[in-house]
mmCIF file with all atom_site columns, C-alpha atoms in Angstrom:
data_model
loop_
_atom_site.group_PDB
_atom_site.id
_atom_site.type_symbol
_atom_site.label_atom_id
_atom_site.label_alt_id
_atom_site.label_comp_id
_atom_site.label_asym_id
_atom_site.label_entity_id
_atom_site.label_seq_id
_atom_site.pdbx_PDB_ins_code
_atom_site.Cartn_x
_atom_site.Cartn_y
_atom_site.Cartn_z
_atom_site.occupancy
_atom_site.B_iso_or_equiv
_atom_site.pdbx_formal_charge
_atom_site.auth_seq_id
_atom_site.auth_comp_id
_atom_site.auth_asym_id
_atom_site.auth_atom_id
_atom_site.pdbx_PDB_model_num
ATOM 1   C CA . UNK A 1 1   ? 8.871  65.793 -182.142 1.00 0.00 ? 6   UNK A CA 1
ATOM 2   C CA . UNK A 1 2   ? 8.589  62.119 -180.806 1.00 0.00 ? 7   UNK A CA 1
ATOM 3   C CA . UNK A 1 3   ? 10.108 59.190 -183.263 1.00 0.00 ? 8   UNK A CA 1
ATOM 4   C CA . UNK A 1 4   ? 9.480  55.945 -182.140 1.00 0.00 ? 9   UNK A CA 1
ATOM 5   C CA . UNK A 1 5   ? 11.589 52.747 -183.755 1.00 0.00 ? 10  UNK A CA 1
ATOM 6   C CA . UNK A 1 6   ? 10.863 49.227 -183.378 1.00 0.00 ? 11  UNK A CA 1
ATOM 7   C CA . UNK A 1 7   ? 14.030 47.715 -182.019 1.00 0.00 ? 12  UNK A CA 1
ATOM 8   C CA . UNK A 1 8   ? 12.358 44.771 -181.298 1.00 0.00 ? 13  UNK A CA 1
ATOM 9   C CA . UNK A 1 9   ? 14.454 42.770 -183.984 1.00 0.00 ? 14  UNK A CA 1
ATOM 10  C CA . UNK A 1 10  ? 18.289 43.711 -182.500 1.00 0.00 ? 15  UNK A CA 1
ATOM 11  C CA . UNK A 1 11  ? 20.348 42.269 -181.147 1.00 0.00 ? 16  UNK A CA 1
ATOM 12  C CA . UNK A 1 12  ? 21.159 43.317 -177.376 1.00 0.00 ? 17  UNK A CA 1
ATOM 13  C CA . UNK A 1 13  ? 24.153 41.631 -175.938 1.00 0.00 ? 18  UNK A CA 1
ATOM 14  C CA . UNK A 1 14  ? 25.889 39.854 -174.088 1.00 0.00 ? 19  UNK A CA 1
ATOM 15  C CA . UNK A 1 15  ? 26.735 37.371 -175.141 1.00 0.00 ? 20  UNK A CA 1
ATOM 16  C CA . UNK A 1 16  ? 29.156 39.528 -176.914 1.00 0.00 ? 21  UNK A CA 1
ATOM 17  C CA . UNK A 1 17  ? 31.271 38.384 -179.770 1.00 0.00 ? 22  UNK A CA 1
ATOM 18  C CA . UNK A 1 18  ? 34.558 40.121 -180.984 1.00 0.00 ? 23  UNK A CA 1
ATOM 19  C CA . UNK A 1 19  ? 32.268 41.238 -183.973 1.00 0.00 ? 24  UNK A CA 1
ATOM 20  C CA . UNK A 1 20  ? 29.641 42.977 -181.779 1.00 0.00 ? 25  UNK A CA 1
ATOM 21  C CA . UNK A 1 21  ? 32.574 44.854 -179.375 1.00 0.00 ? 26  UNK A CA 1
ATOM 22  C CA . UNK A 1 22  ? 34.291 45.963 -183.024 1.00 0.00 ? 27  UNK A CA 1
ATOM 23  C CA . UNK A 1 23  ? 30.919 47.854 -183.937 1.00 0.00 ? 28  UNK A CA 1
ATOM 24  C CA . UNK A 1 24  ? 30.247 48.884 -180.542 1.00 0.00 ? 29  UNK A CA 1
ATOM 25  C CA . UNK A 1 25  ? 33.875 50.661 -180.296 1.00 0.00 ? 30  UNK A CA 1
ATOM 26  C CA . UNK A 1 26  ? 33.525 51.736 -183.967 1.00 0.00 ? 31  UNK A CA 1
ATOM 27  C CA . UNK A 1 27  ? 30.132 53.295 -182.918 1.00 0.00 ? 32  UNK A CA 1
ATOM 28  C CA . UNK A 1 28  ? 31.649 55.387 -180.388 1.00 0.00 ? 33  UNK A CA 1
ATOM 29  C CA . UNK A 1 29  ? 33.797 56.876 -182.527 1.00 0.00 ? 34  UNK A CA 1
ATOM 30  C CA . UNK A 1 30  ? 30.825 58.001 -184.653 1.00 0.00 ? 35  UNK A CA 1
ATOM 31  C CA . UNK A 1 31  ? 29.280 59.668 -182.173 1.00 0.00 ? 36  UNK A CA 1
ATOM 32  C CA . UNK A 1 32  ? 31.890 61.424 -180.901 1.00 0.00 ? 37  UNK A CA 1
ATOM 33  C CA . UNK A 1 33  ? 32.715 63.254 -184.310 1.00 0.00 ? 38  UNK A CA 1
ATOM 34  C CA . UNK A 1 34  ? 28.903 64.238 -184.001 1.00 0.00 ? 39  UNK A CA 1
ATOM 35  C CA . UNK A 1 35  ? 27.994 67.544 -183.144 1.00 0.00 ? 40  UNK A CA 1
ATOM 36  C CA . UNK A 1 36  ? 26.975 67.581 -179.880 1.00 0.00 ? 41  UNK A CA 1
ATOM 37  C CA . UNK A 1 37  ? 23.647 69.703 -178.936 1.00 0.00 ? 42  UNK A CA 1
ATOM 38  C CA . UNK A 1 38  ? 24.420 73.357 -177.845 1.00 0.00 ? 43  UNK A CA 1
ATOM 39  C CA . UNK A 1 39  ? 22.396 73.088 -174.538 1.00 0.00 ? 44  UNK A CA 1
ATOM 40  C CA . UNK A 1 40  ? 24.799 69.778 -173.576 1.00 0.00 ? 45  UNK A CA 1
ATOM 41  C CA . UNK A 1 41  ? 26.388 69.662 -170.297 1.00 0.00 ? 46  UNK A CA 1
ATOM 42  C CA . UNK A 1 42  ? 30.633 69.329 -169.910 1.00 0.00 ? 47  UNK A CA 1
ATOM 43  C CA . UNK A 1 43  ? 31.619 66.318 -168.599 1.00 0.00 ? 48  UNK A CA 1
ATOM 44  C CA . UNK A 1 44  ? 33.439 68.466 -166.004 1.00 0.00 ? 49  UNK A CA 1
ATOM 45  C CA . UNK A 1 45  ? 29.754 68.281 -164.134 1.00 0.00 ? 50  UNK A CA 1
ATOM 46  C CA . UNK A 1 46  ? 30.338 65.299 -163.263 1.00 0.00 ? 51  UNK A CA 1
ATOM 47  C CA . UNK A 1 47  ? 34.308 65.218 -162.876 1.00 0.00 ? 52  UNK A CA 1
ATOM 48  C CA . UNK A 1 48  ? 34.218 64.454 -159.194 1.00 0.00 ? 53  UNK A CA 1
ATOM 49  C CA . UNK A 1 49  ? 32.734 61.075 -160.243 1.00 0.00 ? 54  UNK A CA 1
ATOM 50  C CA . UNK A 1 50  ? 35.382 60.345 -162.068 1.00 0.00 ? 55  UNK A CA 1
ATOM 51  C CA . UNK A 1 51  ? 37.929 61.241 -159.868 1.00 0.00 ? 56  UNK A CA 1
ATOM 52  C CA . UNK A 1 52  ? 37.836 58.578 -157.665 1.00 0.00 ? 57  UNK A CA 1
ATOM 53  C CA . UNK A 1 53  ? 40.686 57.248 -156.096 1.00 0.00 ? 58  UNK A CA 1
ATOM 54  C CA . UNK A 1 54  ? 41.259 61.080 -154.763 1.00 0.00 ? 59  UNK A CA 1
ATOM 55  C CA . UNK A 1 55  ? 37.687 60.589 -153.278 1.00 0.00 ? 60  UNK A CA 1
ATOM 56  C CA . UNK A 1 56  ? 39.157 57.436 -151.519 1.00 0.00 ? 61  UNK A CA 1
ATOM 57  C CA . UNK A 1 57  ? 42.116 59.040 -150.404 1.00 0.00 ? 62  UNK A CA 1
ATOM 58  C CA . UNK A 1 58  ? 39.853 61.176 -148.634 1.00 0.00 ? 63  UNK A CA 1
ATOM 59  C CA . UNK A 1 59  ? 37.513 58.608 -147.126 1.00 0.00 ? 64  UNK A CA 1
ATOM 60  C CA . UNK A 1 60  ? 38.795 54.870 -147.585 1.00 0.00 ? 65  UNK A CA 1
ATOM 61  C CA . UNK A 1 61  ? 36.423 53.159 -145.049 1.00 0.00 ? 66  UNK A CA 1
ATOM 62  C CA . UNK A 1 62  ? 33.343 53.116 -147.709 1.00 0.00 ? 67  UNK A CA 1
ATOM 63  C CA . UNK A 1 63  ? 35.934 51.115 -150.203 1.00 0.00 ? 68  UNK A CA 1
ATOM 64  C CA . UNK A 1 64  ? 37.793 49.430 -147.975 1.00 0.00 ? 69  UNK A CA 1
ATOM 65  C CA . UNK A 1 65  ? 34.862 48.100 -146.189 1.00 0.00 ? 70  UNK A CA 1
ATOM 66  C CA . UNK A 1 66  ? 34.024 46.052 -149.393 1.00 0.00 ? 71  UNK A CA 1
ATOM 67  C CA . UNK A 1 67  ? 36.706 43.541 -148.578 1.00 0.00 ? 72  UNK A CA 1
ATOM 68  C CA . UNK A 1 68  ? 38.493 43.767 -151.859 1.00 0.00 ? 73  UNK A CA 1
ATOM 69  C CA . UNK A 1 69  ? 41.817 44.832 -150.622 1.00 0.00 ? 74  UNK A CA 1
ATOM 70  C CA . UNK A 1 70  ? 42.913 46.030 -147.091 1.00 0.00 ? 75  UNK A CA 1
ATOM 71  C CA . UNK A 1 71  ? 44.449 49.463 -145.553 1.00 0.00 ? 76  UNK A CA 1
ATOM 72  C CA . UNK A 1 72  ? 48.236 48.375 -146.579 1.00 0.00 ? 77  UNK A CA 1
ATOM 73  C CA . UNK A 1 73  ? 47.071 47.619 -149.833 1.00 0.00 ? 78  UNK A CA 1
ATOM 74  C CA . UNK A 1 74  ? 45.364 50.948 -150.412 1.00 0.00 ? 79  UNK A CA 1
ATOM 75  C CA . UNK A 1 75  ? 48.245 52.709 -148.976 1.00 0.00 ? 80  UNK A CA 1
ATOM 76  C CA . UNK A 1 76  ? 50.788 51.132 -150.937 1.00 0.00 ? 81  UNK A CA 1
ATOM 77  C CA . UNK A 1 77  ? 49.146 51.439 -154.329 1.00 0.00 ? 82  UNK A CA 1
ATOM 78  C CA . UNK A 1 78  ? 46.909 54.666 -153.919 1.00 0.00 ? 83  UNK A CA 1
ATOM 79  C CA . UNK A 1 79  ? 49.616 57.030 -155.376 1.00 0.00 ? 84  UNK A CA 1
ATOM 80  C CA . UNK A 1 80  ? 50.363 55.312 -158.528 1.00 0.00 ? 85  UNK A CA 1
ATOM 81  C CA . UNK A 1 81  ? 45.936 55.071 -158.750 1.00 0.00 ? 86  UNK A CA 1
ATOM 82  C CA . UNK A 1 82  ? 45.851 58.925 -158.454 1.00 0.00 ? 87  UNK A CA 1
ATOM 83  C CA . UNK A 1 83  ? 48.676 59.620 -160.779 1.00 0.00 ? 88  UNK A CA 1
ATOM 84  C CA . UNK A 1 84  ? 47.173 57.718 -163.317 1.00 0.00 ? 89  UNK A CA 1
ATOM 85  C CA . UNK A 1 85  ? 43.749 59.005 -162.840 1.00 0.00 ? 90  UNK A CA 1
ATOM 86  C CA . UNK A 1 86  ? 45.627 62.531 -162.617 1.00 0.00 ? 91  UNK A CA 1
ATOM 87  C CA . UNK A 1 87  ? 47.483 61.575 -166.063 1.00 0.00 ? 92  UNK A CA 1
ATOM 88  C CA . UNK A 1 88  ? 44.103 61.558 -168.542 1.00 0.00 ? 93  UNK A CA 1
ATOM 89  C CA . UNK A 1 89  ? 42.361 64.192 -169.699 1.00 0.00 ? 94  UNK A CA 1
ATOM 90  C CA . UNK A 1 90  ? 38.299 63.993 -168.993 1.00 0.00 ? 95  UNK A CA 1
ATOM 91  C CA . UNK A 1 91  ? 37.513 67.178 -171.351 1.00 0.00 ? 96  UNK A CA 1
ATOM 92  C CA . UNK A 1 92  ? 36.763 67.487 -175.068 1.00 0.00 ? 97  UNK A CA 1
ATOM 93  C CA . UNK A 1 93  ? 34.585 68.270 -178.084 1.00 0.00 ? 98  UNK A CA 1
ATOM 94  C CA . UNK A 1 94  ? 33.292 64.779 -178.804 1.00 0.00 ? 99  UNK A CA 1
ATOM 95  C CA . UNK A 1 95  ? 29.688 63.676 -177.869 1.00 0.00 ? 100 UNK A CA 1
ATOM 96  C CA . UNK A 1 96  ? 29.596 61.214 -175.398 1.00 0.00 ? 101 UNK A CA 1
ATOM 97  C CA . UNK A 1 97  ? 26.548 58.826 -174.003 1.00 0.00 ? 102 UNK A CA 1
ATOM 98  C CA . UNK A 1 98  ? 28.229 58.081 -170.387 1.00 0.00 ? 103 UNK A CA 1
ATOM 99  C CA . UNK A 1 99  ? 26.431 54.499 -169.812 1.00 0.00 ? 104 UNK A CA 1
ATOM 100 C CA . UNK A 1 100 ? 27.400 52.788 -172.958 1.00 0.00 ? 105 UNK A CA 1
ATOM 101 C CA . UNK A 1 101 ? 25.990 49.052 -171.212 1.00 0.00 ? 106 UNK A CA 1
ATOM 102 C CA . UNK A 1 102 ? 24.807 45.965 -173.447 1.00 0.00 ? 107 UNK A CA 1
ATOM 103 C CA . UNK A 1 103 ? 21.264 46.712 -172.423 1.00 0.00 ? 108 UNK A CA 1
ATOM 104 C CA . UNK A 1 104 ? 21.593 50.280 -173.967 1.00 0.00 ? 109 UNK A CA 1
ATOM 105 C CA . UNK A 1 105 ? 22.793 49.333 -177.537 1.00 0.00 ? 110 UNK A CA 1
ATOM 106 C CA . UNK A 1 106 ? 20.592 47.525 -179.845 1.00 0.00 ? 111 UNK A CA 1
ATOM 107 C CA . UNK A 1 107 ? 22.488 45.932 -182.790 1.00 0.00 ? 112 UNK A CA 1
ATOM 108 C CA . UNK A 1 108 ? 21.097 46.299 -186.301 1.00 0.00 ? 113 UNK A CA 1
ATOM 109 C CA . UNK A 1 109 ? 21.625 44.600 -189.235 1.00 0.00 ? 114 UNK A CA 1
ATOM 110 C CA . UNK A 1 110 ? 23.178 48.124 -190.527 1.00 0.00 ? 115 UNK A CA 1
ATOM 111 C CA . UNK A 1 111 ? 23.884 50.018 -187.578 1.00 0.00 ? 116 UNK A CA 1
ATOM 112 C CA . UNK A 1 112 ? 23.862 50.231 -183.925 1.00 0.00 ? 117 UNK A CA 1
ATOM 113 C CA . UNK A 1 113 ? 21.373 52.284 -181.661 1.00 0.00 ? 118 UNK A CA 1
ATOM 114 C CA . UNK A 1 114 ? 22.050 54.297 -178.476 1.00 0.00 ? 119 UNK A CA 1
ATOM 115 C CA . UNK A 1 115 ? 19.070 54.306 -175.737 1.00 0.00 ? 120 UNK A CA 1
ATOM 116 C CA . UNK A 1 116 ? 18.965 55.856 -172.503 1.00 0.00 ? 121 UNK A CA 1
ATOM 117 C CA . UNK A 1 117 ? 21.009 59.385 -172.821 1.00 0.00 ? 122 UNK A CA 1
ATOM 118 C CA . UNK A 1 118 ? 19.930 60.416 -169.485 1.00 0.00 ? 123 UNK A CA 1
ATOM 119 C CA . UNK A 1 119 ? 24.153 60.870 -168.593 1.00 0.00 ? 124 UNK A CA 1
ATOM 120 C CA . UNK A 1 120 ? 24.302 62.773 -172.143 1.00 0.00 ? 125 UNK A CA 1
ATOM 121 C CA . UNK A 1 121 ? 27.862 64.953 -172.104 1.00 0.00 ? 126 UNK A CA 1
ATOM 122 C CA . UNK A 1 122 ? 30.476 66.623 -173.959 1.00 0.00 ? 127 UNK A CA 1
ATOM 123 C CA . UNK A 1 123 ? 34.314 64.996 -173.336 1.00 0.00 ? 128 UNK A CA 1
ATOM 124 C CA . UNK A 1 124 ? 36.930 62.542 -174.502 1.00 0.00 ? 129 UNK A CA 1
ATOM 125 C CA . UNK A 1 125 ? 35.110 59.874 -175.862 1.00 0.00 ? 130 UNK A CA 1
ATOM 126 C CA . UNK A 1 126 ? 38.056 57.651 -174.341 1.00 0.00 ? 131 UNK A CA 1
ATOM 127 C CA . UNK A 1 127 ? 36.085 57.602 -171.052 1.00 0.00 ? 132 UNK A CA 1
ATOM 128 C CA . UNK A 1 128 ? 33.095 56.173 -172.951 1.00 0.00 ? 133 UNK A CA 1
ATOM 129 C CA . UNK A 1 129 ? 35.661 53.324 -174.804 1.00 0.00 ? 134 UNK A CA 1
ATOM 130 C CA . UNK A 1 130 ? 36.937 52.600 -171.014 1.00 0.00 ? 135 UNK A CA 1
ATOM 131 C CA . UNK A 1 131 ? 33.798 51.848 -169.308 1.00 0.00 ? 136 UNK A CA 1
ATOM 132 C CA . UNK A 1 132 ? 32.581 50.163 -172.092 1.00 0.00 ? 137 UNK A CA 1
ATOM 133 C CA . UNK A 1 133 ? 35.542 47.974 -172.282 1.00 0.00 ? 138 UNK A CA 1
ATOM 134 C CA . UNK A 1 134 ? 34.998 46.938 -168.623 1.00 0.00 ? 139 UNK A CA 1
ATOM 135 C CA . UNK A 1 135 ? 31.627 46.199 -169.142 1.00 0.00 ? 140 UNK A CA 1
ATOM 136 C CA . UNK A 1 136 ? 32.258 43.602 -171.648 1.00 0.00 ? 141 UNK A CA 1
ATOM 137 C CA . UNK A 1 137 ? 34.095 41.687 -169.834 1.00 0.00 ? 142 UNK A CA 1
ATOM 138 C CA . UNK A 1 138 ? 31.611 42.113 -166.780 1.00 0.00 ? 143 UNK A CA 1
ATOM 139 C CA . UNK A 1 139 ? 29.236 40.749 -169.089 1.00 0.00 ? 144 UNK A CA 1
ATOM 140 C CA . UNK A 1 140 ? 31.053 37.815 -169.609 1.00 0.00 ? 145 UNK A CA 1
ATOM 141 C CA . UNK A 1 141 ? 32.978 38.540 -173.059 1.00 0.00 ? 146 UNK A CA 1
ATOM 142 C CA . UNK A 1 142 ? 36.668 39.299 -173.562 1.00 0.00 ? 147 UNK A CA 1
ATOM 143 C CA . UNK A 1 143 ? 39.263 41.258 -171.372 1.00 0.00 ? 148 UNK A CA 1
ATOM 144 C CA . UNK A 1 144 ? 39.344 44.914 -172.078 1.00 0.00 ? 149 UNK A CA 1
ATOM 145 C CA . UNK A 1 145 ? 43.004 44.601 -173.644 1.00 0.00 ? 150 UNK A CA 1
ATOM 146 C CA . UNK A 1 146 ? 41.795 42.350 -176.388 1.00 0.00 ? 151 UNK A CA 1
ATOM 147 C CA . UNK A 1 147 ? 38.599 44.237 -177.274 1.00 0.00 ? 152 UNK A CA 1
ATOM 148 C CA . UNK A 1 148 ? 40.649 48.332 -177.565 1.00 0.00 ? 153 UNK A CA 1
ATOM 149 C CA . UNK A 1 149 ? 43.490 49.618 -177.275 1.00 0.00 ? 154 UNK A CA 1
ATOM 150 C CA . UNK A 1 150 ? 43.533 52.606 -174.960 1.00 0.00 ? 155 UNK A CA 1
ATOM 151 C CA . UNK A 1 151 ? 46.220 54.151 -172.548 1.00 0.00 ? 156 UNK A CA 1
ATOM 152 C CA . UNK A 1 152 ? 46.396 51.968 -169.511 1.00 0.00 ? 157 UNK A CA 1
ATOM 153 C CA . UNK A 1 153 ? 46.086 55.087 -167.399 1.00 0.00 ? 158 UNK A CA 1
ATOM 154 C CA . UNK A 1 154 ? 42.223 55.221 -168.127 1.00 0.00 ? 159 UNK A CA 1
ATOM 155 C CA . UNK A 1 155 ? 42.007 51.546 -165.820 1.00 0.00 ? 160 UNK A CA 1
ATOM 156 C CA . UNK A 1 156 ? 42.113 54.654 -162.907 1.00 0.00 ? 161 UNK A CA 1
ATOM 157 C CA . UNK A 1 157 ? 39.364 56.391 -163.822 1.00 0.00 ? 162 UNK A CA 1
ATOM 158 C CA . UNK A 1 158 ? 36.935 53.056 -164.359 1.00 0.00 ? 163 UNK A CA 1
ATOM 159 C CA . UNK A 1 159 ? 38.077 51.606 -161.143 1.00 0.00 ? 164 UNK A CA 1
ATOM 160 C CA . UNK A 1 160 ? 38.221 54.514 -159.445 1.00 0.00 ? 165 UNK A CA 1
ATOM 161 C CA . UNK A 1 161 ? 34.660 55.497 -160.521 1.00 0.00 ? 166 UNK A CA 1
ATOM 162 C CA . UNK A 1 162 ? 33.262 51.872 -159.253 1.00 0.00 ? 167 UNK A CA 1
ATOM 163 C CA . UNK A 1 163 ? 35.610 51.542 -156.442 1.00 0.00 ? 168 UNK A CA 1
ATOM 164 C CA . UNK A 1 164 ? 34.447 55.159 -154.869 1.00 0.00 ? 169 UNK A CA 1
ATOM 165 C CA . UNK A 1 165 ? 30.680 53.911 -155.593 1.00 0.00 ? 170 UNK A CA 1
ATOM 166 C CA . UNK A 1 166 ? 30.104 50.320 -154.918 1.00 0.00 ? 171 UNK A CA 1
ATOM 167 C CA . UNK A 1 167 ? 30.823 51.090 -150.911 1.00 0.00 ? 172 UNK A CA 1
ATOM 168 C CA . UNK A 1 168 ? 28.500 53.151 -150.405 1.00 0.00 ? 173 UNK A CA 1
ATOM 169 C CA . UNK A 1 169 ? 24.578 52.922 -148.945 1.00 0.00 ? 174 UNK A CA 1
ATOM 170 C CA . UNK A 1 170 ? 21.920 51.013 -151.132 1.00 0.00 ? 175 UNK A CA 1
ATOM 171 C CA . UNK A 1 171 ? 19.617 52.906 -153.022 1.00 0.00 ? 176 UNK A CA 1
ATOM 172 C CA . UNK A 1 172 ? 16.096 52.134 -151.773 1.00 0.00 ? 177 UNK A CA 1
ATOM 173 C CA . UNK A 1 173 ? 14.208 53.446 -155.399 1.00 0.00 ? 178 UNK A CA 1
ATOM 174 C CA . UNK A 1 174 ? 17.287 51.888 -157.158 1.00 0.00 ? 179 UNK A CA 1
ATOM 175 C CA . UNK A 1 175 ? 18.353 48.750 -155.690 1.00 0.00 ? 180 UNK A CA 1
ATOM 176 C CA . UNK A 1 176 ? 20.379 46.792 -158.409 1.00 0.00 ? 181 UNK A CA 1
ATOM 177 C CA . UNK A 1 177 ? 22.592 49.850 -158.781 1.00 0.00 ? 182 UNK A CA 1
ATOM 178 C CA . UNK A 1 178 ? 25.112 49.155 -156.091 1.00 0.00 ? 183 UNK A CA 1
ATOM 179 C CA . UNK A 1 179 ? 25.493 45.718 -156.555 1.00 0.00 ? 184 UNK A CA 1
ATOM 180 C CA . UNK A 1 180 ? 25.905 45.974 -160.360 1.00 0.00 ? 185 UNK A CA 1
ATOM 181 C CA . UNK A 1 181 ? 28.452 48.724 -159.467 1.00 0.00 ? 186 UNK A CA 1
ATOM 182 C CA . UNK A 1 182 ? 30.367 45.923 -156.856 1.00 0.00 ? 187 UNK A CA 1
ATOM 183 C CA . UNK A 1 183 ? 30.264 43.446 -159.869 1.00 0.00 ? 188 UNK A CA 1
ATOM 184 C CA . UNK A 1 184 ? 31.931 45.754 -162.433 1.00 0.00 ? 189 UNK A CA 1
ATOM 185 C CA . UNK A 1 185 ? 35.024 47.054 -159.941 1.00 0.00 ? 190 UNK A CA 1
ATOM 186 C CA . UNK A 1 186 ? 35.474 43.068 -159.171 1.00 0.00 ? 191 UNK A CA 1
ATOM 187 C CA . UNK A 1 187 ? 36.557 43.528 -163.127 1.00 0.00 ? 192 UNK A CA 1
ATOM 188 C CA . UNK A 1 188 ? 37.692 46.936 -163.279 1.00 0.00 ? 193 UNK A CA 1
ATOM 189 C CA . UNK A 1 189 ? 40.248 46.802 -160.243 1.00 0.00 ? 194 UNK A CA 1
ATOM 190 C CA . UNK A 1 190 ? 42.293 43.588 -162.087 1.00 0.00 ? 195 UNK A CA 1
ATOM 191 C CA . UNK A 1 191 ? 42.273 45.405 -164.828 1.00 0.00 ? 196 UNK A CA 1
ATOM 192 C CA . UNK A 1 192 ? 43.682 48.496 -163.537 1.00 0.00 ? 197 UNK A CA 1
ATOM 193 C CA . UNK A 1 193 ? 46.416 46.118 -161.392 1.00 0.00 ? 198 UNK A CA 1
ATOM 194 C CA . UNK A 1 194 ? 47.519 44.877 -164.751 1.00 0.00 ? 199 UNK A CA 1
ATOM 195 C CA . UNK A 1 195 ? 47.498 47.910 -166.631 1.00 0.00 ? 200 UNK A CA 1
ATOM 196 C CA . UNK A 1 196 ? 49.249 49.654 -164.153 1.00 0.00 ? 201 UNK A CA 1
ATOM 197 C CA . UNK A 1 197 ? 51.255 46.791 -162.792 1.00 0.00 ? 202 UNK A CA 1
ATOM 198 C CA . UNK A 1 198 ? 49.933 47.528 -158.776 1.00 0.00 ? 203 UNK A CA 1
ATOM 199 C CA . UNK A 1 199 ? 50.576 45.127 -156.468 1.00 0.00 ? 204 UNK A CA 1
ATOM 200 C CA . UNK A 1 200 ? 48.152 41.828 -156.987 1.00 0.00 ? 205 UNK A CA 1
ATOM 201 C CA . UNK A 1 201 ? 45.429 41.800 -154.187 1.00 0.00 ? 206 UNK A CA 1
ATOM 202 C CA . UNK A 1 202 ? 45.448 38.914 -151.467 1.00 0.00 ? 207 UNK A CA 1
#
């Protein structure tokens, strides 16, 4: 069964306004108490993704050769990165979309629509509320602490995800990806400095 909705009246930010991130975050919520499809993935598919800093650990040159921070940086902050990242708790119940962007949320009048749920998973709708609160302020609204209120430990797993990413090769068939992915850790790295008070980069 196919339903097709004309969307072509929403709203699809940015700009974003503190009314639009209030829906968006209260939207999450409501999909997460939704019953997720039987045949639905775990987010522990994709956990490696999400486990970045420990990826780094591994192989720093990718990340490091992105000129955000050098080696003695790295070093010196890496184990309070992996402790945090180590500290929340990927796996749940709740329904989650996994690339909760501006361009995939149309805002209605009465309601706001989901597209693209390629990434489709079962988790902690926290990790959905995290990215999303990075990508507002990518997208030129307000920091992520003034938008939700969320553990600071979760500023690991978003700039972990981007920093183990946005080093690595171009994608040919896909070539916005990478660079979109360097734009958001250019956020999501501050973010997690402040959160986690890190050392300020250079």
């Amino acid at each position: 069964l196919l339903v097709i909705e004309d969307l072509g009246e929403a709203t699809w930010p940015p700009p974003w306004t503190a009314t639009l991130a209030a829906r968006a975050f209260d939207t999450l919520q409501v999909i997460a108490s939704t019953t997720p499809p039987a045949d639905l993935p775990s987010i522990g598919a994709i956990e490696s993704m999400l486990r970045g800093w420990h990826a780094i650990r591994k192989e720093p040159a990718p990340f490091l050769a992105l000129g955000m921070a050098d080696a003695g940086w790295l070093e010196r902050n890496l184990p309070a990165l992996i402790r945090a990242e180590d500290s929340t708790n990927l796996h749940g119940d709740d329904l989650l979309h996994l690339d909760v962007r501006g361009d995939n949320m149309a805002f209605l009048p009465d309601r706001v629509v989901l597209v693209d749920w390629n990434w489709a998973s079962v988790g902690n709708v926290e990790v959905d509320m995290a990215f999303l609160a990075n990508h507002i302020e990518v997208t030129g609204g307000p920091r992520p602490e003034d938008t939700v209120q969320l553990d600071p430990s979760w500023t690991s797993v978003v700039s972990g995800y981007f920093a183990q990413m946005a080093g690595l090769p171009d994608i040919p068939m896909a070539p916005t990806v990478r660079p979109a992915q360097r734009a958001a850790l250019e956020y999501a790295l501050p973010w997690a400095i402040r959160a986690l008070d890190l050392e300020p980069l250079a």
